[in-house]
Each structure stands twice: as structure tokens, then as C-alpha cells.
PDB file of C-alpha atoms in Angstrom:
ATOM      1  CA  UNK A1133     -15.272  10.320   1.158  1.00 74.00           C
ATOM      2  CA  UNK A1134     -12.088  10.096  -1.587  1.00 89.00           C
ATOM      3  CA  UNK A1135     -12.074   7.416  -4.436  1.00 93.00           C
ATOM      4  CA  UNK A1136      -8.198   5.815  -2.466  1.00 94.00           C
ATOM      5  CA  UNK A1137      -9.657   5.626   1.140  1.00 95.00           C
ATOM      6  CA  UNK A1138     -12.997   4.341  -0.505  1.00 96.00           C
ATOM      7  CA  UNK A1139     -11.357   1.162  -2.065  1.00 97.00           C
ATOM      8  CA  UNK A1140      -8.858   0.891   0.546  1.00 97.00           C
ATOM      9  CA  UNK A1141     -11.559   0.029   3.111  1.00 97.00           C
ATOM     10  CA  UNK A1142     -12.973  -2.233   0.873  1.00 97.00           C
ATOM     11  CA  UNK A1143      -9.679  -4.321  -0.105  1.00 97.00           C
ATOM     12  CA  UNK A1144      -8.625  -4.029   3.705  1.00 97.00           C
ATOM     13  CA  UNK A1145     -11.172  -4.416   6.347  1.00 96.00           C
ATOM     14  CA  UNK A1146      -8.687  -5.028   8.481  1.00 94.00           C
ATOM     15  CA  UNK A1147      -6.833  -2.020   8.510  1.00 94.00           C
ATOM     16  CA  UNK A1148     -10.170  -0.268   8.839  1.00 95.00           C
ATOM     17  CA  UNK A1149      -9.213   2.370  11.993  1.00 94.00           C
ATOM     18  CA  UNK A1150      -5.222   3.095  10.356  1.00 93.00           C
ATOM     19  CA  UNK A1151      -7.306   3.865   7.158  1.00 95.00           C
ATOM     20  CA  UNK A1152      -9.411   6.123   8.763  1.00 95.00           C
ATOM     21  CA  UNK A1153      -7.112   7.636  10.320  1.00 94.00           C
ATOM     22  CA  UNK A1154      -4.630   8.100   7.304  1.00 92.00           C
ATOM     23  CA  UNK A1155      -5.273  12.346   6.794  1.00 90.00           C
ATOM     24  CA  UNK A1156      -3.792  11.371   3.091  1.00 90.00           C
ATOM     25  CA  UNK A1157      -3.597   9.199   0.843  1.00 92.00           C
ATOM     26  CA  UNK A1158       0.334   9.666   1.767  1.00 90.00           C
ATOM     27  CA  UNK A1159       0.189   8.879   5.140  1.00 92.00           C
ATOM     28  CA  UNK A1160      -2.107   6.072   4.418  1.00 95.00           C
ATOM     29  CA  UNK A1161       1.043   4.292   2.077  1.00 95.00           C
ATOM     30  CA  UNK A1162       2.917   4.628   5.322  1.00 94.00           C
ATOM     31  CA  UNK A1163       0.522   2.302   7.805  1.00 95.00           C
ATOM     32  CA  UNK A1164       0.492   0.396   4.565  1.00 97.00           C
ATOM     33  CA  UNK A1165       4.499  -0.427   4.539  1.00 96.00           C
ATOM     34  CA  UNK A1166       4.040  -1.244   7.482  1.00 95.00           C
ATOM     35  CA  UNK A1167       1.157  -3.657   7.391  1.00 96.00           C
ATOM     36  CA  UNK A1168       3.505  -5.531   4.505  1.00 96.00           C
ATOM     37  CA  UNK A1169       6.504  -5.376   6.254  1.00 96.00           C
ATOM     38  CA  UNK A1170       4.779  -6.772   8.815  1.00 96.00           C
ATOM     39  CA  UNK A1171       3.244  -9.508   6.880  1.00 96.00           C
ATOM     40  CA  UNK A1172       6.940 -11.267   6.487  1.00 96.00           C
ATOM     41  CA  UNK A1173       7.614 -11.428  10.063  1.00 95.00           C
ATOM     42  CA  UNK A1174       4.975 -13.869  10.419  1.00 94.00           C
ATOM     43  CA  UNK A1175       5.258 -18.390   9.764  1.00 92.00           C
ATOM     44  CA  UNK A1176       4.092 -18.294   6.950  1.00 95.00           C
ATOM     45  CA  UNK A1177       3.445 -15.240   5.886  1.00 95.00           C
ATOM     46  CA  UNK A1178       0.731 -13.739   4.326  1.00 97.00           C
ATOM     47  CA  UNK A1179       0.798 -13.155   0.910  1.00 96.00           C
ATOM     48  CA  UNK A1180      -2.997 -12.568   0.393  1.00 97.00           C
ATOM     49  CA  UNK A1181      -1.814  -9.428   2.425  1.00 97.00           C
ATOM     50  CA  UNK A1182       0.819  -8.467   1.031  1.00 97.00           C
ATOM     51  CA  UNK A1183      -1.065  -9.306  -2.504  1.00 97.00           C
ATOM     52  CA  UNK A1184      -3.664  -6.680  -1.712  1.00 97.00           C
ATOM     53  CA  UNK A1185      -1.126  -4.513  -1.088  1.00 97.00           C
ATOM     54  CA  UNK A1186       0.453  -4.676  -4.703  1.00 97.00           C
ATOM     55  CA  UNK A1187      -2.539  -4.237  -5.813  1.00 97.00           C
ATOM     56  CA  UNK A1188      -3.601  -1.284  -4.609  1.00 97.00           C
ATOM     57  CA  UNK A1189      -0.958   0.062  -5.640  1.00 97.00           C
ATOM     58  CA  UNK A1190      -1.386  -1.376  -8.802  1.00 96.00           C
ATOM     59  CA  UNK A1191      -4.747   0.650  -9.365  1.00 97.00           C
ATOM     60  CA  UNK A1192      -3.454   3.420  -7.577  1.00 95.00           C
ATOM     61  CA  UNK A1193      -0.940   3.898 -10.489  1.00 94.00           C
ATOM     62  CA  UNK A1194      -4.175   3.963 -12.390  1.00 95.00           C
ATOM     63  CA  UNK A1195      -5.144   6.419 -10.810  1.00 94.00           C
ATOM     64  CA  UNK A1196      -5.555   9.740 -13.054  1.00 91.00           C
ATOM     65  CA  UNK A1197      -2.777  12.363 -12.484  1.00 88.00           C
ATOM     66  CA  UNK A1198      -4.179  15.399  -9.980  1.00 87.00           C
ATOM     67  CA  UNK A1199      -0.850  17.862  -9.812  1.00 84.00           C
ATOM     68  CA  UNK A1200      -1.585  18.123  -6.563  1.00 81.00           C
ATOM     69  CA  UNK A1201       1.937  16.552  -4.805  1.00 76.00           C
ATOM     70  CA  UNK A1202      -1.141  15.604  -1.482  1.00 77.00           C
ATOM     71  CA  UNK A1203      -4.078  14.041  -4.118  1.00 83.00           C
ATOM     72  CA  UNK A1204      -2.196  12.573  -6.628  1.00 90.00           C
ATOM     73  CA  UNK A1205      -2.095   8.607  -6.332  1.00 94.00           C
ATOM     74  CA  UNK A1206       0.120   7.684  -8.286  1.00 95.00           C
ATOM     75  CA  UNK A1207       3.487  10.022  -7.093  1.00 93.00           C
ATOM     76  CA  UNK A1208       1.690   9.155  -3.633  1.00 93.00           C
ATOM     77  CA  UNK A1209       2.114   5.535  -4.225  1.00 95.00           C
ATOM     78  CA  UNK A1210       5.184   5.955  -5.944  1.00 94.00           C
ATOM     79  CA  UNK A1211       7.382   8.216  -2.956  1.00 92.00           C
ATOM     80  CA  UNK A1212       5.164   6.267  -0.259  1.00 92.00           C
ATOM     81  CA  UNK A1213       5.674   2.168  -1.514  1.00 94.00           C
ATOM     82  CA  UNK A1214       7.876   1.878  -4.164  1.00 94.00           C
ATOM     83  CA  UNK A1215      10.778   4.308  -3.036  1.00 93.00           C
ATOM     84  CA  UNK A1216      10.938   2.490   0.112  1.00 93.00           C
ATOM     85  CA  UNK A1217      10.593  -1.022  -1.092  1.00 92.00           C
ATOM     86  CA  UNK A1218      14.094  -1.529  -1.092  1.00 92.00           C
ATOM     87  CA  UNK A1219      14.373  -0.241   2.414  1.00 92.00           C
ATOM     88  CA  UNK A1220      13.422  -4.195   3.492  1.00 92.00           C
ATOM     89  CA  UNK A1221      14.796  -6.623   3.481  1.00 93.00           C
ATOM     90  CA  UNK A1222      12.183  -9.380   2.994  1.00 93.00           C
ATOM     91  CA  UNK A1223      10.049  -7.300   0.990  1.00 91.00           C
ATOM     92  CA  UNK A1224      12.759  -6.202  -1.328  1.00 92.00           C
ATOM     93  CA  UNK A1225      14.574 -10.078  -2.069  1.00 93.00           C
ATOM     94  CA  UNK A1226      10.722 -10.911  -2.221  1.00 93.00           C
ATOM     95  CA  UNK A1227      10.178  -8.071  -4.702  1.00 89.00           C
ATOM     96  CA  UNK A1228      10.136 -10.465  -8.065  1.00 90.00           C
ATOM     97  CA  UNK A1229       6.932 -12.463  -6.501  1.00 91.00           C
ATOM     98  CA  UNK A1230       5.140  -9.564  -6.999  1.00 88.00           C
ATOM     99  CA  UNK A1231       5.988  -6.346  -9.494  1.00 81.00           C
TER     100      UNK A1231
END
């Protein structure tokens, strides 16, 4: 099992189905970004999930680069999550608390 998947399964037990269905790390970031957006739509917002997503992003950035776009965790995190943050008004407005 890939390291990114094993780590995600430990951090997000409520997303087991989505994690197991992910074809790669970029696909997983699509799910996590959507989950982060959804966490802002409930009242109160789900700070626990949001924090775990940002922690997973930090963990991903600390992994070694592979030089392969399909397996490089830092690159996938930058493209699949960080670059997408401004696309959501809620995520962008709350960014200061997490970065």
C-alpha cells in the first residue's frame, strides 16, 4: 500500500471509501478539497476535519520528492490543494488560521 494512502486512512477514517477509491494522490486531493469545502457548510464548521486536512498537507510537503508527477506528494499537494484554496471564498477567508 502506498505511504500516502496508509497515512490518509489513519488520519481520515470517515473517508475510507473515498481514500480506497482514489486512483492516486492527486485524486485523493480532489476528495480532500471537497471535504474541506463541505466542512465549512455545516454549523459550526468542522474545525477538526479542516485541521486534519491541513496537517495531512503539511505531512505531504515533508515527504521526499520523487521526480514523477504521479507519485510526488509535495507537488500533488501544491497543485491539488494549496493552489485551489482561493477558489473557495470560505477556505480563502479562513486561510490565516491554518497556514
